[in-house]
Short mmCIF file of C-alpha atoms in Angstrom, two decimals:
data_model
loop_
_atom_site.label_atom_id
_atom_site.label_comp_id
_atom_site.label_asym_id
_atom_site.label_seq_id
_atom_site.Cartn_x
_atom_site.Cartn_y
_atom_site.Cartn_z
CA UNK A 11 0.00 0.00 0.00
CA UNK A 12 2.77 2.48 0.82
CA UNK A 13 4.27 1.93 -2.64
CA UNK A 14 0.95 2.71 -4.33
CA UNK A 15 0.52 5.86 -2.25
CA UNK A 16 4.04 7.00 -3.06
CA UNK A 17 3.58 6.50 -6.79
CA UNK A 18 0.29 8.41 -6.71
CA UNK A 19 2.00 11.32 -4.96
CA UNK A 20 4.92 11.35 -7.38
CA UNK A 21 2.70 11.37 -10.46
CA UNK A 22 0.01 13.78 -9.36
CA UNK A 23 -0.05 16.46 -12.10
CA UNK A 24 3.70 17.15 -11.96
CA UNK A 25 6.62 14.75 -11.69
CA UNK A 26 8.56 15.97 -8.66
CA UNK A 27 11.91 14.30 -9.20
CA UNK A 28 14.04 13.92 -6.06
CA UNK A 29 16.97 15.96 -7.35
CA UNK A 30 20.18 15.74 -5.31
CA UNK A 31 21.92 19.15 -5.40
CA UNK A 32 25.00 17.94 -3.53
CA UNK A 33 25.77 18.31 0.16
CA UNK A 34 27.25 21.80 -0.08
CA UNK A 35 24.17 23.34 -1.67
CA UNK A 36 21.74 21.30 0.43
CA UNK A 37 23.39 22.54 3.64
CA UNK A 38 22.75 26.11 2.46
CA UNK A 39 19.03 25.66 1.89
CA UNK A 40 19.57 24.24 -1.64
CA UNK A 41 20.25 27.79 -2.85
CA UNK A 42 22.67 26.71 -5.55
CA UNK A 43 21.74 28.50 -8.78
CA UNK A 44 24.56 31.06 -8.32
CA UNK A 45 27.12 28.63 -6.91
CA UNK A 46 30.03 27.23 -8.88
CA UNK A 47 31.50 23.74 -8.92
CA UNK A 48 30.87 20.19 -10.08
CA UNK A 49 27.47 19.91 -8.35
CA UNK A 50 26.18 22.81 -10.43
CA UNK A 51 25.35 20.08 -12.95
CA UNK A 52 22.35 19.37 -10.73
CA UNK A 53 21.06 22.95 -10.32
CA UNK A 54 22.58 25.29 -12.91
CA UNK A 55 25.24 23.84 -15.19
CA UNK A 56 26.51 27.35 -16.00
CA UNK A 57 28.29 27.06 -12.64
CA UNK A 58 30.67 24.48 -14.15
CA UNK A 59 32.08 26.91 -16.73
CA UNK A 60 34.95 27.92 -14.44
CA UNK A 61 36.17 24.36 -13.81
CA UNK A 62 39.85 24.08 -14.79
CA UNK A 63 40.53 20.38 -14.16
CA UNK A 64 38.50 17.22 -14.69
CA UNK A 65 36.49 16.40 -11.58
CA UNK A 66 34.32 13.48 -10.50
CA UNK A 67 31.88 13.31 -7.61
CA UNK A 68 29.51 10.87 -5.94
CA UNK A 69 26.51 11.71 -3.78
CA UNK A 70 23.96 9.93 -1.62
CA UNK A 71 20.81 11.23 0.06
CA UNK A 72 18.35 9.29 2.19
CA UNK A 73 15.02 11.09 2.17
CA UNK A 74 13.29 11.27 5.55
CA UNK A 75 15.50 8.44 6.89
CA UNK A 76 13.69 5.90 4.68
CA UNK A 77 16.18 3.52 2.97
CA UNK A 78 13.80 2.88 0.05
CA UNK A 79 13.59 6.64 -0.60
CA UNK A 80 17.24 7.24 -1.43
CA UNK A 81 18.92 9.15 -4.24
CA UNK A 82 22.29 8.08 -5.62
CA UNK A 83 24.14 10.52 -7.88
CA UNK A 84 27.33 10.68 -9.94
CA UNK A 85 28.62 13.74 -11.81
CA UNK A 86 31.67 14.34 -14.00
CA UNK A 87 32.99 17.47 -15.71
CA UNK A 88 35.79 17.85 -18.26
CA UNK A 89 37.19 21.22 -19.39
CA UNK A 90 38.40 21.27 -22.99
CA UNK A 91 39.72 24.33 -24.86
CA UNK A 92 37.56 26.85 -23.05
CA UNK A 93 34.50 24.60 -23.02
CA UNK A 94 33.27 22.40 -20.19
CA UNK A 95 31.41 19.16 -20.86
CA UNK A 96 29.51 17.42 -18.11
CA UNK A 97 27.69 14.17 -17.43
CA UNK A 98 25.26 13.62 -14.57
CA UNK A 99 23.51 10.47 -13.46
CA UNK A 100 20.90 10.07 -10.76
CA UNK A 101 18.92 7.09 -9.49
CA UNK A 102 16.00 7.33 -7.11
CA UNK A 103 13.58 4.78 -5.69
CA UNK A 104 13.34 1.11 -4.77
CA UNK A 105 12.54 -2.23 -6.41
CA UNK A 106 8.88 -1.42 -7.15
CA UNK A 107 9.54 2.12 -8.40
CA UNK A 108 12.80 3.24 -9.97
CA UNK A 109 13.50 6.65 -11.49
CA UNK A 110 16.71 7.47 -13.41
CA UNK A 111 17.88 10.74 -14.94
CA UNK A 112 20.95 11.14 -17.16
CA UNK A 113 22.16 14.56 -18.25
CA UNK A 114 24.65 15.76 -20.89
CA UNK A 115 25.74 19.35 -20.27
CA UNK A 116 27.73 22.00 -22.10
CA UNK A 117 28.90 25.29 -20.60
CA UNK A 118 31.21 28.10 -21.62
CA UNK A 119 32.53 31.28 -20.03
CA UNK A 120 32.73 34.48 -22.05
CA UNK A 121 35.36 37.04 -21.00
CA UNK A 122 35.34 35.57 -17.50
CA UNK A 123 32.11 37.35 -16.59
CA UNK A 124 29.23 35.64 -18.42
CA UNK A 125 28.67 31.88 -18.41
CA UNK A 126 25.99 30.08 -20.42
CA UNK A 127 24.94 26.44 -20.44
CA UNK A 128 22.56 23.83 -21.80
CA UNK A 129 21.83 20.41 -20.34
CA UNK A 130 19.91 17.68 -22.16
CA UNK A 131 18.25 15.13 -19.89
CA UNK A 132 16.96 11.62 -20.42
CA UNK A 133 14.34 10.53 -17.88
CA UNK A 134 13.31 6.96 -17.23
CA UNK A 135 10.82 5.40 -14.84
CA UNK A 136 10.51 1.66 -14.27
CA UNK A 137 7.57 0.02 -12.46
CA UNK A 138 7.88 -3.78 -12.77
CA UNK A 139 4.15 -4.46 -13.05
CA UNK A 140 3.59 -1.66 -15.58
CA UNK A 141 6.81 -1.55 -17.57
CA UNK A 142 9.25 1.22 -18.46
CA UNK A 143 8.69 4.70 -19.87
CA UNK A 144 11.13 7.42 -20.90
CA UNK A 145 11.27 11.04 -22.05
CA UNK A 146 13.65 13.93 -22.73
CA UNK A 147 13.89 17.51 -21.45
CA UNK A 148 16.22 20.54 -21.73
CA UNK A 149 17.41 23.09 -19.15
CA UNK A 150 19.25 26.36 -19.86
CA UNK A 151 21.30 28.38 -17.39
CA UNK A 152 23.42 31.48 -17.01
CA UNK A 153 25.70 33.14 -14.48
CA UNK A 154 27.09 36.66 -14.52
CA UNK A 155 29.88 38.01 -12.35
CA UNK A 156 29.06 41.58 -11.39
CA UNK A 157 32.38 42.09 -9.58
CA UNK A 158 34.92 40.17 -7.53
CA UNK A 159 32.38 39.53 -4.77
CA UNK A 160 28.92 39.20 -6.37
CA UNK A 161 27.64 36.67 -8.86
CA UNK A 162 24.09 36.23 -10.13
CA UNK A 163 22.64 33.09 -11.67
CA UNK A 164 19.45 31.93 -13.33
CA UNK A 165 18.09 28.73 -14.82
CA UNK A 166 14.95 27.73 -16.67
CA UNK A 167 14.03 24.05 -16.51
CA UNK A 168 11.94 22.13 -19.01
CA UNK A 169 10.44 25.10 -20.89
CA UNK A 170 9.02 22.64 -23.45
CA UNK A 171 6.90 21.04 -20.71
CA UNK A 172 8.12 17.52 -21.49
CA UNK A 173 6.65 14.51 -19.73
CA UNK A 174 5.90 10.84 -20.11
CA UNK A 175 3.35 10.25 -22.88
CA UNK A 176 1.98 7.21 -21.05
CA UNK A 177 1.01 9.35 -18.05
CA UNK A 178 -1.59 11.91 -19.08
CA UNK A 179 -1.42 15.37 -17.48
CA UNK A 180 1.94 14.52 -15.92
CA UNK A 181 5.09 16.46 -16.74
CA UNK A 182 8.49 17.28 -15.36
CA UNK A 183 8.62 20.48 -13.30
CA UNK A 184 8.66 23.64 -15.41
CA UNK A 185 10.54 26.15 -13.28
CA UNK A 186 12.70 29.23 -13.24
CA UNK A 187 15.19 30.22 -10.58
CA UNK A 188 17.19 33.36 -9.87
CA UNK A 189 19.88 33.71 -7.24
CA UNK A 190 22.82 35.71 -5.92
CA UNK A 191 26.05 34.67 -4.24
CA UNK A 192 28.13 37.20 -2.35
CA UNK A 193 31.58 36.85 -0.77
CA UNK A 194 31.27 39.03 2.31
CA UNK A 195 34.93 38.30 3.07
CA UNK A 196 37.60 35.71 2.33
CA UNK A 197 35.88 33.40 4.80
CA UNK A 198 32.15 34.17 4.53
CA UNK A 199 29.84 33.39 1.60
CA UNK A 200 26.09 34.05 1.52
CA UNK A 201 23.68 32.77 -1.12
CA UNK A 202 20.02 33.44 -1.82
CA UNK A 203 17.56 32.19 -4.40
CA UNK A 204 14.02 32.64 -5.65
CA UNK A 205 12.55 29.47 -7.15
CA UNK A 206 9.23 29.42 -9.00
CA UNK A 207 7.60 26.25 -10.26
CA UNK A 208 4.69 26.37 -12.68
CA UNK A 209 1.35 26.13 -10.87
CA UNK A 210 3.07 26.45 -7.51
CA UNK A 211 4.16 29.19 -5.14
CA UNK A 212 7.57 30.87 -4.91
CA UNK A 213 10.21 29.27 -2.73
CA UNK A 214 12.73 31.60 -1.08
CA UNK A 215 16.07 30.05 -0.10
CA UNK A 216 18.97 31.45 1.90
CA UNK A 217 22.31 29.99 2.96
CA UNK A 218 25.62 30.81 4.63
CA UNK A 219 29.08 29.25 4.44
CA UNK A 220 31.92 30.04 6.85
CA UNK A 221 35.50 28.84 6.45
CA UNK A 222 36.77 28.12 9.94
CA UNK A 223 40.23 27.06 8.79
CA UNK A 224 41.84 26.41 5.42
CA UNK A 225 40.33 22.93 5.03
CA UNK A 226 37.12 23.06 7.10
CA UNK A 227 33.78 24.76 6.32
CA UNK A 228 30.50 25.02 8.24
CA UNK A 229 27.18 25.79 6.53
CA UNK A 230 23.55 26.50 7.29
CA UNK A 231 20.41 27.48 5.43
CA UNK A 232 16.63 27.68 5.22
CA UNK A 233 13.95 27.47 2.54
CA UNK A 234 10.41 28.83 2.86
CA UNK A 235 8.09 26.71 0.68
CA UNK A 236 8.02 24.19 2.21
CA UNK A 237 9.80 25.49 5.30
CA UNK A 238 12.99 23.48 5.77
CA UNK A 239 16.13 23.98 7.80
CA UNK A 240 19.52 22.59 6.86
CA UNK A 241 23.10 22.45 8.10
CA UNK A 242 26.35 20.75 7.24
CA UNK A 243 30.11 20.89 6.94
CA UNK A 244 32.85 20.36 4.37
CA UNK A 245 36.41 19.06 4.39
CA UNK A 246 38.85 19.82 1.59
CA UNK A 247 42.42 18.58 1.23
CA UNK A 248 44.26 19.08 -2.04
CA UNK A 249 42.27 17.20 -4.70
CA UNK A 250 39.71 15.59 -2.41
CA UNK A 251 36.61 17.16 -0.86
CA UNK A 252 34.06 15.56 1.45
CA UNK A 253 30.78 17.25 2.34
CA UNK A 254 27.93 16.27 4.64
CA UNK A 255 24.55 17.87 5.23
CA UNK A 256 21.14 17.24 6.73
CA UNK A 257 17.83 18.95 6.01
CA UNK A 258 14.77 18.94 8.24
CA UNK A 259 11.15 18.94 7.05
CA UNK A 260 8.67 19.93 9.79
CA UNK A 261 6.38 16.96 9.03
CA UNK A 262 8.42 14.32 7.21
CA UNK A 263 11.64 14.58 9.23
CA UNK A 264 15.34 14.50 8.44
CA UNK A 265 17.19 13.80 5.18
CA UNK A 266 20.98 13.22 5.46
CA UNK A 267 23.20 13.82 2.44
CA UNK A 268 26.84 12.91 1.71
CA UNK A 269 29.09 13.72 -1.25
CA UNK A 270 32.69 13.03 -2.22
CA UNK A 271 34.61 14.96 -4.93
CA UNK A 272 37.93 14.14 -6.57
CA UNK A 273 39.78 16.54 -8.89
CA UNK A 274 42.20 14.98 -11.36
#
């Protein structure tokens, strides 16, 4: 019965994919549209345009402490002659409901101030008793560096309103986001974001990152719709970075998240 209820919730009007933004962004209220790094492949791939070396990362999130509601993610970015190519893979669900999303991304920086990106996604849902269905969607993103301290970012997701043909009146979220990141000092970063999904209210997100020492970061954040609190930390040593975060939903509970990055 719980599986049937879950599937009904997931497919009611809009397909709310359990996107894993990476532990760093999640710890800051998931306000990641103006952030940069490998996990930008999950929120705004324009944030990968500044990557200088190939980087690979793995992530895991357990939603509301339920093992069957887990998201496993892998992302890879490769800079090549001023361009950055990225691959993202995400798997969510359990044996009776499995959702997979694969993305191919391209981003480029222009004059070091403007970054643009496109990401093409392949979505697949498998329900053993009903078979497999698949579809495609496109996201577009941008980031603009106003000065040495402030960066703005925006992304539009699925403007073509793609969905699974087999599921009438169901489609992937059509959304637009706008955010700002600001380096208050060498040690303090604040981020904010406005996120609007079609046929839904606006979500306001805010986050803070503080570098305690050269290799250790602490983070915190909130989001308004639904109201969620989050916190986490990060460790970085040479080419390796480890991040951990947890978010708290007032009704459904806690969702821990871990990610590991390696730069080649």
